[in-house]
Each structure stands twice: as structure tokens, then as C-alpha cells.
PDB file of C-alpha atoms in Angstrom:
ATOM      1  CA  HIS A  20      76.900  75.741  94.298  1.00  0.00           C
ATOM      2  CA  GLU A  21      79.077  78.808  94.539  1.00  0.00           C
ATOM      3  CA  HIS A  22      77.238  82.083  95.234  1.00  0.00           C
ATOM      4  CA  PHE A  23      78.395  85.639  94.504  1.00  0.00           C
ATOM      5  CA  LEU A  24      76.681  88.902  95.379  1.00  0.00           C
ATOM      6  CA  SER A  25      77.508  91.981  93.323  1.00  0.00           C
ATOM      7  CA  LEU A  26      76.724  95.253  95.157  1.00  0.00           C
ATOM      8  CA  SER A  27      76.631  98.676  93.621  1.00  0.00           C
ATOM      9  CA  SER A  28      75.474 101.933  95.190  1.00  0.00           C
ATOM     10  CA  GLN A  29      74.697 105.346  93.778  1.00  0.00           C
ATOM     11  CA  VAL A  30      74.376 108.544  95.789  1.00  0.00           C
ATOM     12  CA  PHE A  31      71.716 110.984  94.610  1.00  0.00           C
ATOM     13  CA  GLU A  32      72.069 114.444  96.093  1.00  0.00           C
ATOM     14  CA  ALA A  33      70.528 117.811  95.257  1.00  0.00           C
ATOM     15  CA  SER A  34      73.103 120.333  96.508  1.00  0.00           C
ATOM     16  CA  GLY A  35      72.904 124.095  96.676  1.00  0.00           C
ATOM     17  CA  ILE A  36      69.137 124.148  97.182  1.00  0.00           C
ATOM     18  CA  GLU A  37      69.015 124.116 100.990  1.00  0.00           C
ATOM     19  CA  HIS A  38      67.834 127.792 101.080  1.00  0.00           C
ATOM     20  CA  LEU A  39      64.659 126.957  99.086  1.00  0.00           C
ATOM     21  CA  VAL A  40      61.443 125.880 100.815  1.00  0.00           C
ATOM     22  CA  PRO A  41      60.644 122.152 100.409  1.00  0.00           C
ATOM     23  CA  ASP A  42      57.664 122.815  98.115  1.00  0.00           C
ATOM     24  CA  LEU A  43      59.881 124.679  95.612  1.00  0.00           C
ATOM     25  CA  ARG A  44      62.758 122.171  95.690  1.00  0.00           C
ATOM     26  CA  ASP A  45      60.326 119.183  95.775  1.00  0.00           C
ATOM     27  CA  CYS A  46      62.317 117.246  98.431  1.00  0.00           C
ATOM     28  CA  TYR A  47      62.984 117.173 102.190  1.00  0.00           C
ATOM     29  CA  LEU A  48      66.370 117.293 103.924  1.00  0.00           C
ATOM     30  CA  ALA A  49      67.030 114.778 106.693  1.00  0.00           C
ATOM     31  CA  ASN A  50      66.233 117.334 109.436  1.00  0.00           C
ATOM     32  CA  GLU A  51      62.893 118.408 107.891  1.00  0.00           C
ATOM     33  CA  GLY A  52      59.478 116.774 107.416  1.00  0.00           C
ATOM     34  CA  ASN A  53      58.268 116.968 111.008  1.00  0.00           C
ATOM     35  CA  LEU A  54      57.718 113.222 111.427  1.00  0.00           C
ATOM     36  CA  GLN A  55      56.027 112.037 114.590  1.00  0.00           C
ATOM     37  CA  PHE A  56      57.780 108.663 115.042  1.00  0.00           C
ATOM     38  CA  TYR A  57      61.195 109.319 113.491  1.00  0.00           C
ATOM     39  CA  LYS A  58      63.858 111.928 114.162  1.00  0.00           C
ATOM     40  CA  THR A  59      65.337 111.708 110.645  1.00  0.00           C
ATOM     41  CA  TYR A  60      63.249 112.295 107.550  1.00  0.00           C
ATOM     42  CA  THR A  61      63.355 109.717 104.769  1.00  0.00           C
ATOM     43  CA  PHE A  62      60.686 109.142 102.171  1.00  0.00           C
ATOM     44  CA  ARG A  63      60.202 105.601 103.432  1.00  0.00           C
ATOM     45  CA  ASN A  64      59.812 106.770 107.055  1.00  0.00           C
ATOM     46  CA  CYS A  65      57.240 109.337 105.936  1.00  0.00           C
ATOM     47  CA  MET A  66      55.246 106.780 103.873  1.00  0.00           C
ATOM     48  CA  PHE A  67      55.276 104.284 106.734  1.00  0.00           C
ATOM     49  CA  GLU A  68      54.191 106.853 109.308  1.00  0.00           C
ATOM     50  CA  CYS A  69      51.490 108.222 106.992  1.00  0.00           C
ATOM     51  CA  GLY A  70      50.153 104.697 106.362  1.00  0.00           C
ATOM     52  CA  ILE A  71      50.064 103.964 110.113  1.00  0.00           C
ATOM     53  CA  ASN A  72      48.167 107.208 110.819  1.00  0.00           C
ATOM     54  CA  LYS A  73      45.605 106.708 108.017  1.00  0.00           C
ATOM     55  CA  THR A  74      44.987 103.090 109.036  1.00  0.00           C
ATOM     56  CA  GLU A  75      44.718 104.090 112.711  1.00  0.00           C
ATOM     57  CA  GLU A  76      42.085 106.688 111.747  1.00  0.00           C
ATOM     58  CA  LYS A  77      40.042 103.975 110.044  1.00  0.00           C
ATOM     59  CA  LEU A  78      40.266 101.286 112.702  1.00  0.00           C
ATOM     60  CA  GLY A  79      40.750 103.396 115.872  1.00  0.00           C
ATOM     61  CA  CYS A  80      43.779 101.360 117.075  1.00  0.00           C
ATOM     62  CA  THR A  81      47.377 100.435 116.273  1.00  0.00           C
ATOM     63  CA  PRO A  82      49.057  97.043 116.804  1.00  0.00           C
ATOM     64  CA  TRP A  83      51.339  96.943 119.820  1.00  0.00           C
ATOM     65  CA  PHE A  84      54.491  96.274 117.738  1.00  0.00           C
ATOM     66  CA  LEU A  85      54.177  99.388 115.503  1.00  0.00           C
ATOM     67  CA  PRO A  86      55.028 102.981 116.404  1.00  0.00           C
ATOM     68  CA  HIS A  87      51.844 104.786 117.453  1.00  0.00           C
ATOM     69  CA  PRO A  88      50.624 108.182 118.673  1.00  0.00           C
ATOM     70  CA  ASP A  89      50.428 108.694 122.435  1.00  0.00           C
ATOM     71  CA  ASN A  90      46.605 108.765 122.422  1.00  0.00           C
ATOM     72  CA  SER A  91      46.236 105.552 120.357  1.00  0.00           C
ATOM     73  CA  THR A  92      44.742 102.331 121.683  1.00  0.00           C
ATOM     74  CA  VAL A  93      46.250  98.898 121.063  1.00  0.00           C
ATOM     75  CA  CYS A  94      44.437  96.628 118.595  1.00  0.00           C
ATOM     76  CA  ASP A  95      43.280  93.150 119.508  1.00  0.00           C
ATOM     77  CA  PRO A  96      44.951  90.383 117.399  1.00  0.00           C
ATOM     78  CA  TRP A  97      42.136  90.158 114.834  1.00  0.00           C
ATOM     79  CA  THR A  98      41.958  93.904 114.275  1.00  0.00           C
ATOM     80  CA  GLY A  99      45.791  93.970 114.255  1.00  0.00           C
ATOM     81  CA  ARG A 100      45.733  91.538 111.337  1.00  0.00           C
ATOM     82  CA  LYS A 101      43.226  93.695 109.457  1.00  0.00           C
ATOM     83  CA  PHE A 102      45.376  96.758 110.314  1.00  0.00           C
ATOM     84  CA  MET A 103      48.417  95.159 108.644  1.00  0.00           C
ATOM     85  CA  GLU A 104      46.371  94.263 105.512  1.00  0.00           C
ATOM     86  CA  LEU A 105      45.057  97.838 105.228  1.00  0.00           C
ATOM     87  CA  LEU A 106      48.541  99.299 105.914  1.00  0.00           C
ATOM     88  CA  ARG A 107      49.840  97.640 102.732  1.00  0.00           C
ATOM     89  CA  THR A 108      47.197  99.506 100.667  1.00  0.00           C
ATOM     90  CA  ASN A 109      47.292 102.890 102.497  1.00  0.00           C
ATOM     91  CA  THR A 110      50.963 103.774 101.954  1.00  0.00           C
ATOM     92  CA  ASP A 111      50.565 104.977  98.376  1.00  0.00           C
ATOM     93  CA  LYS A 112      48.143 107.803  99.308  1.00  0.00           C
ATOM     94  CA  CYS A 113      50.457 110.203 101.130  1.00  0.00           C
ATOM     95  CA  PRO A 114      50.907 113.412  99.158  1.00  0.00           C
ATOM     96  CA  ALA A 115      52.714 115.156 102.018  1.00  0.00           C
ATOM     97  CA  CYS A 116      55.668 112.800 101.650  1.00  0.00           C
ATOM     98  CA  LEU A 117      58.262 114.318  99.390  1.00  0.00           C
ATOM     99  CA  PRO A 118      61.404 112.503  98.073  1.00  0.00           C
ATOM    100  CA  ASP A 119      64.673 112.725  99.943  1.00  0.00           C
ATOM    101  CA  CYS A 120      67.062 115.513  98.850  1.00  0.00           C
ATOM    102  CA  LYS A 121      69.857 113.002  99.392  1.00  0.00           C
ATOM    103  CA  SER A 122      69.484 109.246  98.965  1.00  0.00           C
ATOM    104  CA  ILE A 123      71.529 106.148  98.307  1.00  0.00           C
ATOM    105  CA  LYS A 124      70.284 103.499  95.912  1.00  0.00           C
ATOM    106  CA  THR A 125      71.888 100.086  96.340  1.00  0.00           C
ATOM    107  CA  THR A 126      71.520  97.321  93.783  1.00  0.00           C
ATOM    108  CA  ILE A 127      72.243  93.686  94.607  1.00  0.00           C
ATOM    109  CA  ILE A 128      72.754  91.179  91.828  1.00  0.00           C
ATOM    110  CA  PRO A 129      73.060  87.524  92.968  1.00  0.00           C
ATOM    111  CA  THR A 130      74.695  84.928  90.761  1.00  0.00           C
ATOM    112  CA  MET A 131      75.265  81.238  91.247  1.00  0.00           C
ATOM    113  CA  ALA A 132      77.384  78.564  89.572  1.00  0.00           C
ATOM    114  CA  LYS A 133      77.778  74.876  90.118  1.00  0.00           C
ATOM    115  CA  PHE A 134      81.125  73.693  91.372  1.00  0.00           C
ATOM    116  CA  ARG A 135      83.163  72.004  88.703  1.00  0.00           C
ATOM    117  CA  LEU A 136      83.584  68.209  89.158  1.00  0.00           C
ATOM    118  CA  CYS A 137      87.060  67.082  90.188  1.00  0.00           C
ATOM    119  CA  ASP A 138      89.150  65.855  87.241  1.00  0.00           C
ATOM    120  CA  ALA A 139      92.742  65.903  86.044  1.00  0.00           C
ATOM    121  CA  LYS A 140      92.548  69.640  85.372  1.00  0.00           C
ATOM    122  CA  ASN A 141      91.744  70.723  88.902  1.00  0.00           C
ATOM    123  CA  LEU A 142      92.840  67.874  91.201  1.00  0.00           C
ATOM    124  CA  ASN A 143      95.046  69.255  93.933  1.00  0.00           C
ATOM    125  CA  ILE A 144      94.504  72.830  92.663  1.00  0.00           C
ATOM    126  CA  SER A 145      90.975  73.539  93.816  1.00  0.00           C
ATOM    127  CA  PRO A 146      90.564  73.327  97.578  1.00  0.00           C
ATOM    128  CA  LEU A 147      87.474  71.192  96.987  1.00  0.00           C
ATOM    129  CA  CYS A 148      89.489  68.599  94.999  1.00  0.00           C
ATOM    130  CA  ILE A 149      92.315  67.845  97.448  1.00  0.00           C
ATOM    131  CA  LEU A 150      92.341  64.120  98.084  1.00  0.00           C
ATOM    132  CA  SER A 151      95.111  63.782 100.645  1.00  0.00           C
ATOM    133  CA  PRO A 152      94.075  63.236 104.278  1.00  0.00           C
ATOM    134  CA  ASN A 153      96.734  65.876 105.120  1.00  0.00           C
ATOM    135  CA  GLY A 154      95.067  68.433 102.811  1.00  0.00           C
ATOM    136  CA  TYR A 155      91.861  70.244 103.232  1.00  0.00           C
ATOM    137  CA  PRO A 156      88.889  69.561 103.016  1.00  0.00           C
ATOM    138  CA  ALA A 157      89.593  65.807 102.926  1.00  0.00           C
ATOM    139  CA  LYS A 158      85.912  64.926 103.213  1.00  0.00           C
ATOM    140  CA  TRP A 159      85.591  64.974  99.399  1.00  0.00           C
ATOM    141  CA  ALA A 160      88.484  62.577  98.857  1.00  0.00           C
ATOM    142  CA  PRO A 161      86.548  59.244  99.089  1.00  0.00           C
ATOM    143  CA  GLU A 162      83.859  60.483  96.691  1.00  0.00           C
ATOM    144  CA  VAL A 163      86.387  61.620  94.086  1.00  0.00           C
ATOM    145  CA  GLN A 164      88.465  58.454  94.468  1.00  0.00           C
ATOM    146  CA  SER A 165      85.346  56.348  94.028  1.00  0.00           C
ATOM    147  CA  LEU A 166      85.051  57.750  90.477  1.00  0.00           C
ATOM    148  CA  TYR A 167      88.037  55.550  89.526  1.00  0.00           C
ATOM    149  CA  ALA A 168      87.751  51.766  89.169  1.00  0.00           C
ATOM    150  CA  LYS A 169      89.267  49.785  92.045  1.00  0.00           C
ATOM    151  CA  GLY A 170      93.024  49.518  91.579  1.00  0.00           C
ATOM    152  CA  SER A 171      93.133  51.989  88.666  1.00  0.00           C
ATOM    153  CA  ILE A 172      93.649  55.212  90.633  1.00  0.00           C
ATOM    154  CA  PRO A 173      96.441  57.101  88.895  1.00  0.00           C
ATOM    155  CA  GLY A 174      99.511  57.911  90.977  1.00  0.00           C
ATOM    156  CA  TYR A 175      98.936  61.664  90.732  1.00  0.00           C
ATOM    157  CA  VAL A 176      95.577  61.118  92.456  1.00  0.00           C
ATOM    158  CA  GLU A 177      96.508  58.395  94.948  1.00  0.00           C
ATOM    159  CA  TYR A 178      99.587  60.081  96.410  1.00  0.00           C
ATOM    160  CA  LEU A 179      98.581  63.706  96.611  1.00  0.00           C
ATOM    161  CA  SER A 180     100.032  65.186  99.744  1.00  0.00           C
ATOM    162  CA  SER A 181      99.872  68.955  99.352  1.00  0.00           C
ATOM    163  CA  PRO A 182      97.712  71.562  97.659  1.00  0.00           C
ATOM    164  CA  PHE A 183     100.445  72.231  95.072  1.00  0.00           C
ATOM    165  CA  ARG A 184     101.205  70.258  91.914  1.00  0.00           C
ATOM    166  CA  TYR A 185     104.681  69.336  90.933  1.00  0.00           C
ATOM    167  CA  ASN A 186     105.991  70.662  87.648  1.00  0.00           C
ATOM    168  CA  TYR A 187     107.301  67.876  85.425  1.00  0.00           C
ATOM    169  CA  HIS A 188     109.841  68.954  82.807  1.00  0.00           C
ATOM    170  CA  THR A 189     109.345  67.651  79.361  1.00  0.00           C
ATOM    171  CA  GLU A 190     111.902  67.325  76.652  1.00  0.00           C
ATOM    172  CA  LYS A 191     111.540  69.477  73.602  1.00  0.00           C
ATOM    173  CA  LEU A 192     110.284  67.446  70.737  1.00  0.00           C
ATOM    174  CA  GLU A 193     112.581  67.347  67.725  1.00  0.00           C
ATOM    175  CA  GLY A 194     111.299  68.134  64.260  1.00  0.00           C
ATOM    176  CA  GLY A 195     108.128  69.864  63.472  1.00  0.00           C
TER     177      GLY A 195
END
């Protein structure tokens, strides 16, 4: 299969509102928000930090691999597992987290197509249908040649020696 990824990004920015307080403009700039674990404000950072703090308040500990306040204790493995389960549900209850004043939204669209089988239309044109041992990638040559009955391999298949086809001139047909 052949895979393609189509990427597109959009920048969303509210400009000319820097002088307003965050509550009036309903967003935070990157240098605002007063986050405890992160230097740069993003909505996702805020939601993650808020979720950690709320879950830490409930359980009294934070797993060793997550950012945590200085006075926090480390959870044992079983409480750490419960912490992670609660963290997934606590991140949607953070009203102090405002959207970013500037953000980038990236969309990824994957597509896939099967490779075309080798035939007279693409032999020696597609790099996957080069049959010559001098060509590349010769590992497909035996499989493609096996499609033909023994002794009936056409000359244009049997004697391919480069990735380019020869142009054969034809005579103009008379009449018509």
C-alpha cells in the first residue's frame, strides 16, 4: 500500500486586544495565566494542570511521572492508576482555563491506495515494476516474471535493462 498524509494548518489570532484584561477579551496570551508547572500558557497546559491539581486534592498524592506541586507526595502504583483514571474525568471542570488568544489548528488527513499490479502499462516505468537485475528494486522481478507462462515472457519484459522505455516509431496508417 502507498500512504499519503495531507497536512493543513490554520492560525487563529485575536490581535489588537492585548490592552484588555483576560476576562473581557475571554482569552489568555502566552505570557499570562499564572500556571504552576508551565512557563507558557496554553489552554491544554491549563486544563492538564487543573486536572492534576483537582485529582491531587482528592487523592492526596501525584504519580511520580507527572508534574506536581512541591508539597505533594508521590502515589503508590495502585493509587497512581486510580489517579490517572480520575484525571481523565477531571479535566473538563476547569472554569479558570480560558482559550488561547493565538492558536494553531492542524488537520491531518491520511489516505491509502494499493499499488497497481505490474502489467504492460507500467513495466519499466514504475520503480516497483523494474525487472532487470541492474534496475531497482529487482526483488519484485521474479514475482512479476512468474505471472507469465514458462517460455512465453515477452521480449519487452525479459530484456529490460534500464528504467526507461524505448520509443518505437510506427508508420502512419494510410486511409481512414
